[in-house]
Short mmCIF file of N, CA and C in Angstrom, two decimals:
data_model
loop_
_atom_site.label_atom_id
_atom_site.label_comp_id
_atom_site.label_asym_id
_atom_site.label_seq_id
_atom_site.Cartn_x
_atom_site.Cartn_y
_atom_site.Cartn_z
N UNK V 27 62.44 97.82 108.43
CA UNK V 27 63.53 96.98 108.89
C UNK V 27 64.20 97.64 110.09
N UNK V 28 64.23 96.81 111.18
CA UNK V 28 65.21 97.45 112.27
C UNK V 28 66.64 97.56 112.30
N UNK V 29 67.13 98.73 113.15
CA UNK V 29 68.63 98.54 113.42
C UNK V 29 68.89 98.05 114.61
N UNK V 30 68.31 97.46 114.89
CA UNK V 30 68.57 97.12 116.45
C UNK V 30 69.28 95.65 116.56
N UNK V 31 69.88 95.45 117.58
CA UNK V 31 70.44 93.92 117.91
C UNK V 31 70.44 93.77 119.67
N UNK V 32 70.58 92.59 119.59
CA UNK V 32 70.27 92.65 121.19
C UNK V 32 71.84 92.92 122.27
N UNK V 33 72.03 92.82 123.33
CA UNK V 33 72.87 93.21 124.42
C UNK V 33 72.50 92.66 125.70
N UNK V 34 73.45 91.86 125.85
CA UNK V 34 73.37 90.92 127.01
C UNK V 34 74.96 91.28 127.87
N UNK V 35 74.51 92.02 129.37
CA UNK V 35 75.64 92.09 129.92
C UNK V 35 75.67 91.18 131.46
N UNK V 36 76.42 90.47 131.48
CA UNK V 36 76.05 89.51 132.41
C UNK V 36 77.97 89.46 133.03
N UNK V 37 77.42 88.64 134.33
CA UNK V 37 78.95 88.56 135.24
C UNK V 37 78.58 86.96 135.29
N UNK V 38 79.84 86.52 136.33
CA UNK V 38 79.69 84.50 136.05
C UNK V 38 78.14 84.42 136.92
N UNK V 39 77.46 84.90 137.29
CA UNK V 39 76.77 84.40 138.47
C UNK V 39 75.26 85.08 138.29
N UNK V 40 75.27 86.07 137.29
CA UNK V 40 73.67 86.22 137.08
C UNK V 40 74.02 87.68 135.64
N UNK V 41 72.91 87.89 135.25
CA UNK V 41 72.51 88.59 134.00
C UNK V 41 72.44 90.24 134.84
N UNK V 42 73.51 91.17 134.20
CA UNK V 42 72.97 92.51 134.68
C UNK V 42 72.43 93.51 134.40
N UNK V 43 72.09 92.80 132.71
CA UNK V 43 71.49 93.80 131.89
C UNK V 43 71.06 93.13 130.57
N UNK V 44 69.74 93.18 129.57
CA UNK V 44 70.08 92.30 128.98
C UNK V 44 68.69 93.58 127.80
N UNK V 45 68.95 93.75 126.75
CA UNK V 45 68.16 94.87 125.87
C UNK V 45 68.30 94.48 124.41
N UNK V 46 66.90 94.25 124.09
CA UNK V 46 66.47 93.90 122.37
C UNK V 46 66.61 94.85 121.62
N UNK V 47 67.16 96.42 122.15
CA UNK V 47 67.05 97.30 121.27
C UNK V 47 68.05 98.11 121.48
N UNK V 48 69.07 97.71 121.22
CA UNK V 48 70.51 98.38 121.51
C UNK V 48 70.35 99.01 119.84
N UNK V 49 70.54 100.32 119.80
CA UNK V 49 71.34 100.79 118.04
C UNK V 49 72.55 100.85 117.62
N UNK V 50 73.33 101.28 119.01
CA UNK V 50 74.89 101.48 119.21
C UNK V 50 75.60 101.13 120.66
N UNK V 51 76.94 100.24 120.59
CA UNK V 51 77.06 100.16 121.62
C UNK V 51 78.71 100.36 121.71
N UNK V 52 79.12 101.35 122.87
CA UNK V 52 80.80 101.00 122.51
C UNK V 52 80.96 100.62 123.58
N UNK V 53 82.63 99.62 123.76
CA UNK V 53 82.75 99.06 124.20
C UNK V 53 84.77 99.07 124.65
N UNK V 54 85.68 99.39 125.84
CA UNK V 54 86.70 99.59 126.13
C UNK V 54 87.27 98.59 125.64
N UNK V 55 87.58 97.91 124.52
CA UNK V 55 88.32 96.88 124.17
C UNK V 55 89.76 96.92 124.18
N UNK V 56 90.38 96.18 124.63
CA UNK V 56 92.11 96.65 124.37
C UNK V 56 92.57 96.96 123.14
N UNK V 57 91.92 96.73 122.32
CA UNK V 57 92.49 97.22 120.66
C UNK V 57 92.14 98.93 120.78
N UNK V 58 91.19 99.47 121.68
CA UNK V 58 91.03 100.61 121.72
C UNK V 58 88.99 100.45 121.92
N UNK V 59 88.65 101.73 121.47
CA UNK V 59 86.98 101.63 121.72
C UNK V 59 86.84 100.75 120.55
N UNK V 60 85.52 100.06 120.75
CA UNK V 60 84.99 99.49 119.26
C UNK V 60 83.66 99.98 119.28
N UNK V 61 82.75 100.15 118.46
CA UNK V 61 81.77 100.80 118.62
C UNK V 61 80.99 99.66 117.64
N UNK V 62 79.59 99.11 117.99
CA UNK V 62 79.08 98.21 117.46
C UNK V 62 77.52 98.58 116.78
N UNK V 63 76.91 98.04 115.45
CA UNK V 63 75.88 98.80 115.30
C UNK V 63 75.51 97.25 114.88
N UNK V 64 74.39 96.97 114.33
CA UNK V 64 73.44 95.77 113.85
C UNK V 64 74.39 95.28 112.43
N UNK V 65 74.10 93.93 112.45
CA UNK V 65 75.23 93.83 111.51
C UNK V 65 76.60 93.92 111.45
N UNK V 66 77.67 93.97 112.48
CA UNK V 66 78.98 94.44 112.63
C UNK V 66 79.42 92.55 112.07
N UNK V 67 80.79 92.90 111.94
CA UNK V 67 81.16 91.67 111.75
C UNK V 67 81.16 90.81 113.31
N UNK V 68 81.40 89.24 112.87
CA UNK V 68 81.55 88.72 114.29
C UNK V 68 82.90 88.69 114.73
N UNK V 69 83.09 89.20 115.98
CA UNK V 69 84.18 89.32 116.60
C UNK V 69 84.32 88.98 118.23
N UNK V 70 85.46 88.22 118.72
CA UNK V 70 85.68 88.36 120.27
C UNK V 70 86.82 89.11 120.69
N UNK V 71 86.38 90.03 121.61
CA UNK V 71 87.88 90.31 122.18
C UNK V 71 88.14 90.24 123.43
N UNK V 72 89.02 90.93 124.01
CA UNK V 72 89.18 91.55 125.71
C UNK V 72 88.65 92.74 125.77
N UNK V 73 87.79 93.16 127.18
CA UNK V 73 87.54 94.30 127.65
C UNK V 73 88.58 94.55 128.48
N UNK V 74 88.78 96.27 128.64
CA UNK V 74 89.52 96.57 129.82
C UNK V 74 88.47 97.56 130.38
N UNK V 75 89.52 98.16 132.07
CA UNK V 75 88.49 98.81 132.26
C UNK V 75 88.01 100.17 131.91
N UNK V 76 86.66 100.85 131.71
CA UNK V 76 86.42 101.95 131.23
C UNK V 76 84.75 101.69 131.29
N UNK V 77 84.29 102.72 130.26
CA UNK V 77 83.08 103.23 130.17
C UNK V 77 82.26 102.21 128.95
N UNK V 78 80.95 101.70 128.96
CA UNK V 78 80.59 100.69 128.04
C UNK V 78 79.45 101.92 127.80
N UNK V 79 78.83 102.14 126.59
CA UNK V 79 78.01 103.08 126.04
C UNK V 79 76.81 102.42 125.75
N UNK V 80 75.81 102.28 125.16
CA UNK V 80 74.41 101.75 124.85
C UNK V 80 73.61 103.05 124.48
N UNK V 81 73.30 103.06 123.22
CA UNK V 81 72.34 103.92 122.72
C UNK V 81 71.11 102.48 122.39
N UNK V 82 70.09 103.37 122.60
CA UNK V 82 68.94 102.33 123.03
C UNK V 82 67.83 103.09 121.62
N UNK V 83 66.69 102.38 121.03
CA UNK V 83 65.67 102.47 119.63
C UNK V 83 65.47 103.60 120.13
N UNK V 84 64.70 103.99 121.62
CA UNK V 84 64.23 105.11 121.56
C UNK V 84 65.51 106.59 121.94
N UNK V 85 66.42 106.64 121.47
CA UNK V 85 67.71 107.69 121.53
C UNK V 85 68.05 107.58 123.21
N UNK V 86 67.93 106.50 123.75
CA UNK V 86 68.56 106.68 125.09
C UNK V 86 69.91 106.25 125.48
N UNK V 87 70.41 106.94 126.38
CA UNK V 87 72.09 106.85 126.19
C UNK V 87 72.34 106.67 127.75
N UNK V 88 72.49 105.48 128.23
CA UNK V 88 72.88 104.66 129.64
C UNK V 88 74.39 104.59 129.23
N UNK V 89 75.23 104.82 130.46
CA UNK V 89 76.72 104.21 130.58
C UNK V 89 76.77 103.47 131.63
N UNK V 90 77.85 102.63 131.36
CA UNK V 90 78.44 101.80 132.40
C UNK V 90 79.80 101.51 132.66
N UNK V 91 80.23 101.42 133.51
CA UNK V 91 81.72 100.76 133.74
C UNK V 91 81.32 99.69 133.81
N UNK V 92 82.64 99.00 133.56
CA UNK V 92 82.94 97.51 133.50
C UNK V 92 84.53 97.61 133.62
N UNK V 93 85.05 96.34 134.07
CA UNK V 93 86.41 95.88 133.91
C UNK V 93 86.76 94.57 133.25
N UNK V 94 87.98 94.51 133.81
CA UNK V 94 88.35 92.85 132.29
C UNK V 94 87.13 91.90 132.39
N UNK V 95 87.06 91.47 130.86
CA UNK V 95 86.01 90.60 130.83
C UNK V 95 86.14 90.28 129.41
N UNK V 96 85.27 90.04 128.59
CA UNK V 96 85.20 89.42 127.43
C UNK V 96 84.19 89.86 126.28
N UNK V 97 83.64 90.34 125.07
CA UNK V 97 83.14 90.40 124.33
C UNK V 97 83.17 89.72 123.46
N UNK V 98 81.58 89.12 123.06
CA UNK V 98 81.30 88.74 121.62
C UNK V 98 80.06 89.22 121.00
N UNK V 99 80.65 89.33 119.52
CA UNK V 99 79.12 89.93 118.90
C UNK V 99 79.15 88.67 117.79
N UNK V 100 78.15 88.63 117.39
CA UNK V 100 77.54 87.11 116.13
C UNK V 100 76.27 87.03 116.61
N UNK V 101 75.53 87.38 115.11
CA UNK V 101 74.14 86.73 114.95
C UNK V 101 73.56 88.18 115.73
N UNK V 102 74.07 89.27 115.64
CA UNK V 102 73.23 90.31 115.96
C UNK V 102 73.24 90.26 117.00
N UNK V 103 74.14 90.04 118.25
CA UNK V 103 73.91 89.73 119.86
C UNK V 103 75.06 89.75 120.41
N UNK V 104 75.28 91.01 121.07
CA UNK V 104 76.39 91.28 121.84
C UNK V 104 76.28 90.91 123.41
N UNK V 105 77.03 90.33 123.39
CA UNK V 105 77.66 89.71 125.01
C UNK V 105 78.96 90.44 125.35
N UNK V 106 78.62 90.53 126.85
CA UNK V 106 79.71 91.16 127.27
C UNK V 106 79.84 90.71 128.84
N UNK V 107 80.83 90.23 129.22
CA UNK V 107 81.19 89.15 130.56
C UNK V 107 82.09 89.71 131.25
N UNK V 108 81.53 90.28 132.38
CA UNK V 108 82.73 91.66 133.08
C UNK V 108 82.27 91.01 134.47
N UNK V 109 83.35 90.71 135.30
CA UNK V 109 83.21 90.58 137.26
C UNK V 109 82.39 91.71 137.63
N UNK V 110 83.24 92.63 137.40
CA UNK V 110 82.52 94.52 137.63
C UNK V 110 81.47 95.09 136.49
N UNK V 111 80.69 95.29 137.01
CA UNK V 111 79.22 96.44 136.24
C UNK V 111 78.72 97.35 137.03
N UNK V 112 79.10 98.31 137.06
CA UNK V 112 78.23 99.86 137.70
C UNK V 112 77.55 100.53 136.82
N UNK V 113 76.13 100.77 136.92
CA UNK V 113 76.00 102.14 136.29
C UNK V 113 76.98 103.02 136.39
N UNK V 114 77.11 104.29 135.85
CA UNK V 114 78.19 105.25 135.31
C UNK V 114 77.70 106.11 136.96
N UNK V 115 76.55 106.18 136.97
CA UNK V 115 76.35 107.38 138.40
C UNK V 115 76.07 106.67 140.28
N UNK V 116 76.86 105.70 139.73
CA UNK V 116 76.91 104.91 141.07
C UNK V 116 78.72 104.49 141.10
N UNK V 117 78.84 104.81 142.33
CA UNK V 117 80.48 104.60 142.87
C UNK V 117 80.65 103.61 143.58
N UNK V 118 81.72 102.97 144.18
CA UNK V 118 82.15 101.95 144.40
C UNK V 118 83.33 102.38 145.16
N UNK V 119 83.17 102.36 146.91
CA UNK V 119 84.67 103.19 147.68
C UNK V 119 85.59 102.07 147.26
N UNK V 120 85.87 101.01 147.13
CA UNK V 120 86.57 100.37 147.03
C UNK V 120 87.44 100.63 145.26
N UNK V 121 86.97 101.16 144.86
CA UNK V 121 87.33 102.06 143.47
C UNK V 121 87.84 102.94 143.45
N UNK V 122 87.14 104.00 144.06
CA UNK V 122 87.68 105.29 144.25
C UNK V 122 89.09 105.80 144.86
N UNK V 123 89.69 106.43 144.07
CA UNK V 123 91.48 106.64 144.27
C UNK V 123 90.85 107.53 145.74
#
């Protein structure tokens, strides 16, 4: 039996990431981090901005920023709807203090 669920990170205008084998994923929610595994309950909230995590079947660990946007998980399938998506090792001058 797998632990995996899928992860779909997308902005209004196209898909920027989208993985059948997410194990863990956290996520900057305004309630604080939430951290999501297969099976979590279903929930929507607000993102703010910060660091989005993804541990992947085979132990791989990608980050990303994101800013306000939206999360939902149900049915094993996390969505997450952010204007902004960077990989973690790519900058943005228009960001940078």
């Amino acid at each position: 039996m797998s632990n995996s669920f899928k992860l779909d990170i997308v902005n209004p205008e196209k898909s920027f990431l989208s993985k059948e084998n997410a194990i863990e994923v956290v996520v900057p929610a305004f309630e604080g981090d939430m951290g999501f595994l297969k099976d979590h309950i279903s929930i929507i909230s607000f993102l703010k901005p910060g660091l989005l995590k993804v541990i992947d079947a085979t132990a791989t660990e990608e980050t990303y920023y994101v800013e306000d946007g939206i999360i939902e998980f149900k049915n094993n399938c996390l969505s997450a709807v952010s204007y902004t998506h960077l990989r973690a090792h790519e900058t943005r001058h228009d960001l940078v203090c």
